[in-house]
Coordinates of C-alpha atoms in Angstrom, one line a residue:
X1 CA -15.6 -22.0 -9.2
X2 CA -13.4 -22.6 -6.2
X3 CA -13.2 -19.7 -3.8
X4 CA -10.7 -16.7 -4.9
X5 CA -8.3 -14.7 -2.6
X6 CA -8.5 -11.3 -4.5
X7 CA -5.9 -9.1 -3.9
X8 CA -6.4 -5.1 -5.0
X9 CA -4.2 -2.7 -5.1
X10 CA -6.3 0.8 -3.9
X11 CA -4.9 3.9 -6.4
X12 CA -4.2 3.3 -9.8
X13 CA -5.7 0.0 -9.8
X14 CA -9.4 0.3 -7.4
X15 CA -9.5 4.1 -7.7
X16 CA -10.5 5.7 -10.1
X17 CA -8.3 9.4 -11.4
X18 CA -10.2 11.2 -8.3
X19 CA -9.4 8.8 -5.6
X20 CA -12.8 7.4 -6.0
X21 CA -14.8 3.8 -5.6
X22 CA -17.2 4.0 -8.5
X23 CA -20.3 2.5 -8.2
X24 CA -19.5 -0.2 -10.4
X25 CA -16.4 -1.0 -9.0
X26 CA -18.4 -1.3 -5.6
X27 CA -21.0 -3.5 -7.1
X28 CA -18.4 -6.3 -8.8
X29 CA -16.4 -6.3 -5.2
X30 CA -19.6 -6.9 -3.4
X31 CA -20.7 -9.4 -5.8
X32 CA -17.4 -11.1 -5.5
X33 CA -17.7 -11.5 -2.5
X34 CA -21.4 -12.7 -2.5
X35 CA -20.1 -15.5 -4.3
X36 CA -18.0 -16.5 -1.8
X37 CA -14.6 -15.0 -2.7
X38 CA -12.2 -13.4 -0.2
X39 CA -11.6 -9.3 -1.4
X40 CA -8.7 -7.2 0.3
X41 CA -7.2 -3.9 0.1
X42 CA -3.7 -4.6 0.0
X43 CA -1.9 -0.6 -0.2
X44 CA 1.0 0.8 0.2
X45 CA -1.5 3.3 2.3
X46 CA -1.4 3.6 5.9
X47 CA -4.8 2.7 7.2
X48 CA -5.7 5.9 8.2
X49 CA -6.4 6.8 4.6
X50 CA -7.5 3.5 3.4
X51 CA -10.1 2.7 6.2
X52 CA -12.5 5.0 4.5
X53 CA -12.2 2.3 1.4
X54 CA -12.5 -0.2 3.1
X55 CA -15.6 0.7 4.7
X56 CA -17.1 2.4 1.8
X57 CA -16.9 -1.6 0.3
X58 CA -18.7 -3.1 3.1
X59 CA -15.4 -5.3 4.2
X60 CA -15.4 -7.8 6.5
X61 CA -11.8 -9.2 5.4
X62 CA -8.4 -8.2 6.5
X63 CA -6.5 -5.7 5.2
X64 CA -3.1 -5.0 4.5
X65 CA -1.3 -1.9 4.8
X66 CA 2.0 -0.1 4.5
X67 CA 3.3 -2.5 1.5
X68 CA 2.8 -5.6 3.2
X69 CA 3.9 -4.7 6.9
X70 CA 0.8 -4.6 8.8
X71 CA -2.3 -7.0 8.2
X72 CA -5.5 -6.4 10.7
X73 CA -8.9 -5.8 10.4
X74 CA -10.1 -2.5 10.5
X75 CA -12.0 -1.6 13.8
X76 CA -11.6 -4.3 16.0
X77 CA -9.3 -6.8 17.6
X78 CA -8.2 -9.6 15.7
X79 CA -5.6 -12.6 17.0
X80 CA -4.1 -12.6 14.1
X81 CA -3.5 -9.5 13.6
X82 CA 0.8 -8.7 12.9
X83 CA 3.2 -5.3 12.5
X84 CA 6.5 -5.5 11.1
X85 CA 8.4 -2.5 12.0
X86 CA 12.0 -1.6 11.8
X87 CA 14.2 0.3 14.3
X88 CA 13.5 4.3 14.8
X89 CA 17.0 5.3 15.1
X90 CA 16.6 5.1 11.4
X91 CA 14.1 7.8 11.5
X92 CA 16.5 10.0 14.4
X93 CA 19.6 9.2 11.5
X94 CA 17.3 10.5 8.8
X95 CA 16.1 13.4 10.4
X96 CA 19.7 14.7 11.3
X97 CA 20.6 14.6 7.8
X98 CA 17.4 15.9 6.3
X99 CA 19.0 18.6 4.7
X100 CA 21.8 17.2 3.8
X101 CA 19.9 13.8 1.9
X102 CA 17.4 16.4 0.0
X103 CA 14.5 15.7 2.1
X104 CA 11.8 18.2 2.4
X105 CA 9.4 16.3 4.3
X106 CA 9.4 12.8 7.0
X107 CA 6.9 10.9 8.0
X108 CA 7.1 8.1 10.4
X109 CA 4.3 5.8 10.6
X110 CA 2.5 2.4 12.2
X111 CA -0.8 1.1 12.7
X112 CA -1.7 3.9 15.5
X113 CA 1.0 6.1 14.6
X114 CA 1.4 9.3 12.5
X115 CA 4.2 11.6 12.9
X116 CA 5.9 14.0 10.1
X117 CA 8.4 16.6 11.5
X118 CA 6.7 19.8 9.6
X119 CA 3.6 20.2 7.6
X120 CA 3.2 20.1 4.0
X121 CA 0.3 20.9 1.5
X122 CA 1.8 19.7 -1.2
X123 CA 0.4 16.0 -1.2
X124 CA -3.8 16.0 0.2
X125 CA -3.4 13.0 2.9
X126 CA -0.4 11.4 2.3
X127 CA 1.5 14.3 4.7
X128 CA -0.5 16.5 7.2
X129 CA -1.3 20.3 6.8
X130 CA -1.3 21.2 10.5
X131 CA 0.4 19.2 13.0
X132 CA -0.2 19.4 17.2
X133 CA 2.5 19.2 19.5
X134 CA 2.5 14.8 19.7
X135 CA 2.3 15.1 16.2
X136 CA 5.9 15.9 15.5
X137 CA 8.5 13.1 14.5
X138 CA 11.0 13.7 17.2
X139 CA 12.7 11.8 19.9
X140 CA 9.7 12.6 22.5
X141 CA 7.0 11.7 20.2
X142 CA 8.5 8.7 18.5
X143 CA 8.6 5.9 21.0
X144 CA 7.6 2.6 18.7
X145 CA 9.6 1.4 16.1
X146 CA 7.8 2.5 12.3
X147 CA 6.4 0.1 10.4
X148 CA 6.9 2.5 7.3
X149 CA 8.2 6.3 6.1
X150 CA 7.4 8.5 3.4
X151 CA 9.3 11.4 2.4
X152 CA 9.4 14.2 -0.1
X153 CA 12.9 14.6 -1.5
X154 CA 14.1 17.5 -3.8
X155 CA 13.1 16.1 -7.2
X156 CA 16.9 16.9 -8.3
X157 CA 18.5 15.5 -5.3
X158 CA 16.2 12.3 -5.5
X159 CA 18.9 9.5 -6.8
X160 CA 21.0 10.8 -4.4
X161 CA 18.7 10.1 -1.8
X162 CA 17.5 6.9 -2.8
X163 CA 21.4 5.8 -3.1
X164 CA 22.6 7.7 0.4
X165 CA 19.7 6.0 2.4
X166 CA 20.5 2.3 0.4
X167 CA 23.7 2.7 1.1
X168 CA 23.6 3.8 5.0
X169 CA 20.5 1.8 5.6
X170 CA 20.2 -0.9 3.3
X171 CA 20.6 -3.9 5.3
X172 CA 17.5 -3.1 7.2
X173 CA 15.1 -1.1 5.0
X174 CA 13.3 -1.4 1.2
X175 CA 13.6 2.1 -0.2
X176 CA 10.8 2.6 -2.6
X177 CA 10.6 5.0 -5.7
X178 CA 6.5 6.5 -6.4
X179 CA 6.1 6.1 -10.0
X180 CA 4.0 9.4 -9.3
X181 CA 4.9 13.2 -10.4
X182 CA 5.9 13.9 -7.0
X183 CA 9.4 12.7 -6.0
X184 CA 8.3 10.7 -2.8
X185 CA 10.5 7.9 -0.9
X186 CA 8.9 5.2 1.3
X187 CA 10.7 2.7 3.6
X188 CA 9.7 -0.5 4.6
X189 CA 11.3 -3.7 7.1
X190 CA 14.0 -5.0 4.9
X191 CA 12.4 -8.1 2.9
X192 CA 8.6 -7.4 3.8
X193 CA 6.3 -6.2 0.4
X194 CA 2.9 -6.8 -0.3
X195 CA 3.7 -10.7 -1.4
X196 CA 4.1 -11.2 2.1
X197 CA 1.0 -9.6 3.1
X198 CA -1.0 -11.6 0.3
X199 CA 1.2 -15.2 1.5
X200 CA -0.1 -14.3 5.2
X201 CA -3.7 -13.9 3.7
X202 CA -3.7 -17.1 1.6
X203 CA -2.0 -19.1 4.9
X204 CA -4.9 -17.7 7.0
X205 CA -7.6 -18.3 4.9
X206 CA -6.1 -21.8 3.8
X207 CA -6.3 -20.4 0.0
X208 CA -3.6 -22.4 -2.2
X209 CA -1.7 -19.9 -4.7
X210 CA -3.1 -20.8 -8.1
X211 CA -6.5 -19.5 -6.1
X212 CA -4.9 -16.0 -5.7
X213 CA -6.1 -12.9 -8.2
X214 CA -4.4 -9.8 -7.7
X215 CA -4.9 -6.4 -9.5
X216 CA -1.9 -4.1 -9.2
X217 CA -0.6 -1.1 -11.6
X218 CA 2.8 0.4 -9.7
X219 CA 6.3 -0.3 -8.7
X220 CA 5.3 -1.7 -5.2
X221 CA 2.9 -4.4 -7.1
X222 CA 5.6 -6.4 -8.5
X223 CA 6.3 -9.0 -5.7
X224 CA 2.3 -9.4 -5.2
X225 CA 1.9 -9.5 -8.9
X226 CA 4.7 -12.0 -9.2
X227 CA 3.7 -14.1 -6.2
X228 CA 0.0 -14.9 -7.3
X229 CA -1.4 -17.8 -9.2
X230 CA -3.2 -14.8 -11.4
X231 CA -1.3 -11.8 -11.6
X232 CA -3.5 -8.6 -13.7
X233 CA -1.9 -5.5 -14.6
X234 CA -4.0 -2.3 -15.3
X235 CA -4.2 -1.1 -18.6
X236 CA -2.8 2.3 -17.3
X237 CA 0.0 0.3 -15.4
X238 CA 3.8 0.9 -16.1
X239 CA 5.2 -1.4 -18.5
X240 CA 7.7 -3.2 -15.9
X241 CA 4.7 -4.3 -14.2
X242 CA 3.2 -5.4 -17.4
X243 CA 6.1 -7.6 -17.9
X244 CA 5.6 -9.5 -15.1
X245 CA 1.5 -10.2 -15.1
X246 CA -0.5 -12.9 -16.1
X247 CA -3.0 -10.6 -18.1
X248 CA -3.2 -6.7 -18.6
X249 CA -7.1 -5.5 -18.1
X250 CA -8.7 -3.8 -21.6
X251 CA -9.7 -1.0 -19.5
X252 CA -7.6 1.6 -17.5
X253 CA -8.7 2.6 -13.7
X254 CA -10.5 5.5 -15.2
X255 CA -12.8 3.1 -17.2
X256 CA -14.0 0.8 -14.1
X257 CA -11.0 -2.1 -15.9
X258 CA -10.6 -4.0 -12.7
X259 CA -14.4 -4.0 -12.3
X260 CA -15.0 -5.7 -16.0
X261 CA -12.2 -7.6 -15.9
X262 CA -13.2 -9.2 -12.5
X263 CA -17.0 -9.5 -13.7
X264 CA -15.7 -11.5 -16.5
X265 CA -13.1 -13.6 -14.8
X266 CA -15.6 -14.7 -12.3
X267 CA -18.7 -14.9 -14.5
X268 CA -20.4 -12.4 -12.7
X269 CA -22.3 -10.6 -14.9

């Protein structure tokens, strides 16, 4: 079988209901890549939450974070290495008119980067509980352009939001919906989502298109899902996504369906 890049998406799809790798899901990966294939964590995750995954698998790949806007490899220098980012006025903008948009909650984020301007328990990770004094998202603090925000918006307000900042800021930011229970926004660079981090993989590795395999289940999927040769769906997946796959696994992430799927695809049993 010629050599696979293998794109996975890390909740929903990898994860399992707790946030976990199960040990099947870690033995397929590693067999996968025994067998010469290329896996990476492709999440709209910063890295700071995804790293733990990532090692946990025994990577040696690159990964890409933030939806496609930064592609590195986790502890240590790489040449390659790239961070989209757009400009933080956005964030100064969006703070002003925090109350005014809805928004309960910002985070500002890059590579090295984590800001939010208060705490928050209401999300474990995503949003921090305590916060030290270069911690806060404010003009002193922020001094690098984002490569991504997250914010919890007032679950009412929330298609006011998502029209106010496409409206004001549109031209130079995504503005993505979580398909979640919690009413969370997240900006990108205008024009970057995880296809672009799975293109930049395929380039590097010299891996033509019909060679890709990715697993995805949410909103922020659909351009990776779209873009490769092979594009799976999880069974627990929203049905937009569906639409757009190649295949939909049996089995949802709470029944190891990327890991059976993926055994089976690449005769790995």
């Amino acid at each position: 079988m010629e050599q696979k890049l293998i794109a996975i998406d890390l909740d929903g799809t990898t994860l399992n209901e707790n946030s976990q790798i199960t040990p099947k899901t870690k033995e397929v990966l590693t067999k996968a890549t025994a067998a010469g294939h290329i896996v990476s964590i492709v999440t709209g995750r910063p890295n700071r939450i995804s790293e733990n995954y990532y090692d946990f698998l025994g990577l040696k790949s690159p990964m890409i974070n933030f939806n496609g806007a930064v592609g590195h490899i986790p502890h240590q220098t790489w040449d390659k290495e790239y961070a989209l980012t757009f400009n933080r006025d956005i964030a100064f903008e969006i703070l002003t008119a925090k109350e005014q948009l809805g928004i309960k909650v910002v985070a500002a984020e890059g590579k090295n980067m984590a800001l939010a301007d208060v705490p928050n328990t209401v999300i474990d990770d995503f949003f921090p509980v305590t916060l030290k004094a270069n911690e806060v998202l404010n003009r002193i603090n922020l001094q690098e352009n984002p490569s991504a925000m997250t914010m919890l918006v007032d679950k009412l307000q929330l298609p006011k939001t998502v029209s106010a900042l496409e409206e004001n800021f549109g031209d130079k930011i995504n503005v993505g919906v979580w398909g979640g229970p919690n009413p969370i926004l997240e900006l990108s660079p205008k024009g970057v989502d995880k296809a672009h981090g799975v293109k930049f993989l395929a380039d590097t590795f010299k891996i033509d298109r019909k060679n890709i395999l990715a697993f995805g289940d949410e909103h922020n999927d659909a351009e990776m899902i779209d873009y490769a040769g092979w594009g799976v769906v999880m069974q627990n997946g929203t049905e937009q996504l569906k639409a757009l796959a190649n295949d939909i696994t049996p089995l949802t992430n709470k029944e190891d369906g990327l890991a059976h799927y993926l055994e089976e695809y690449l005769k790995l049993a």
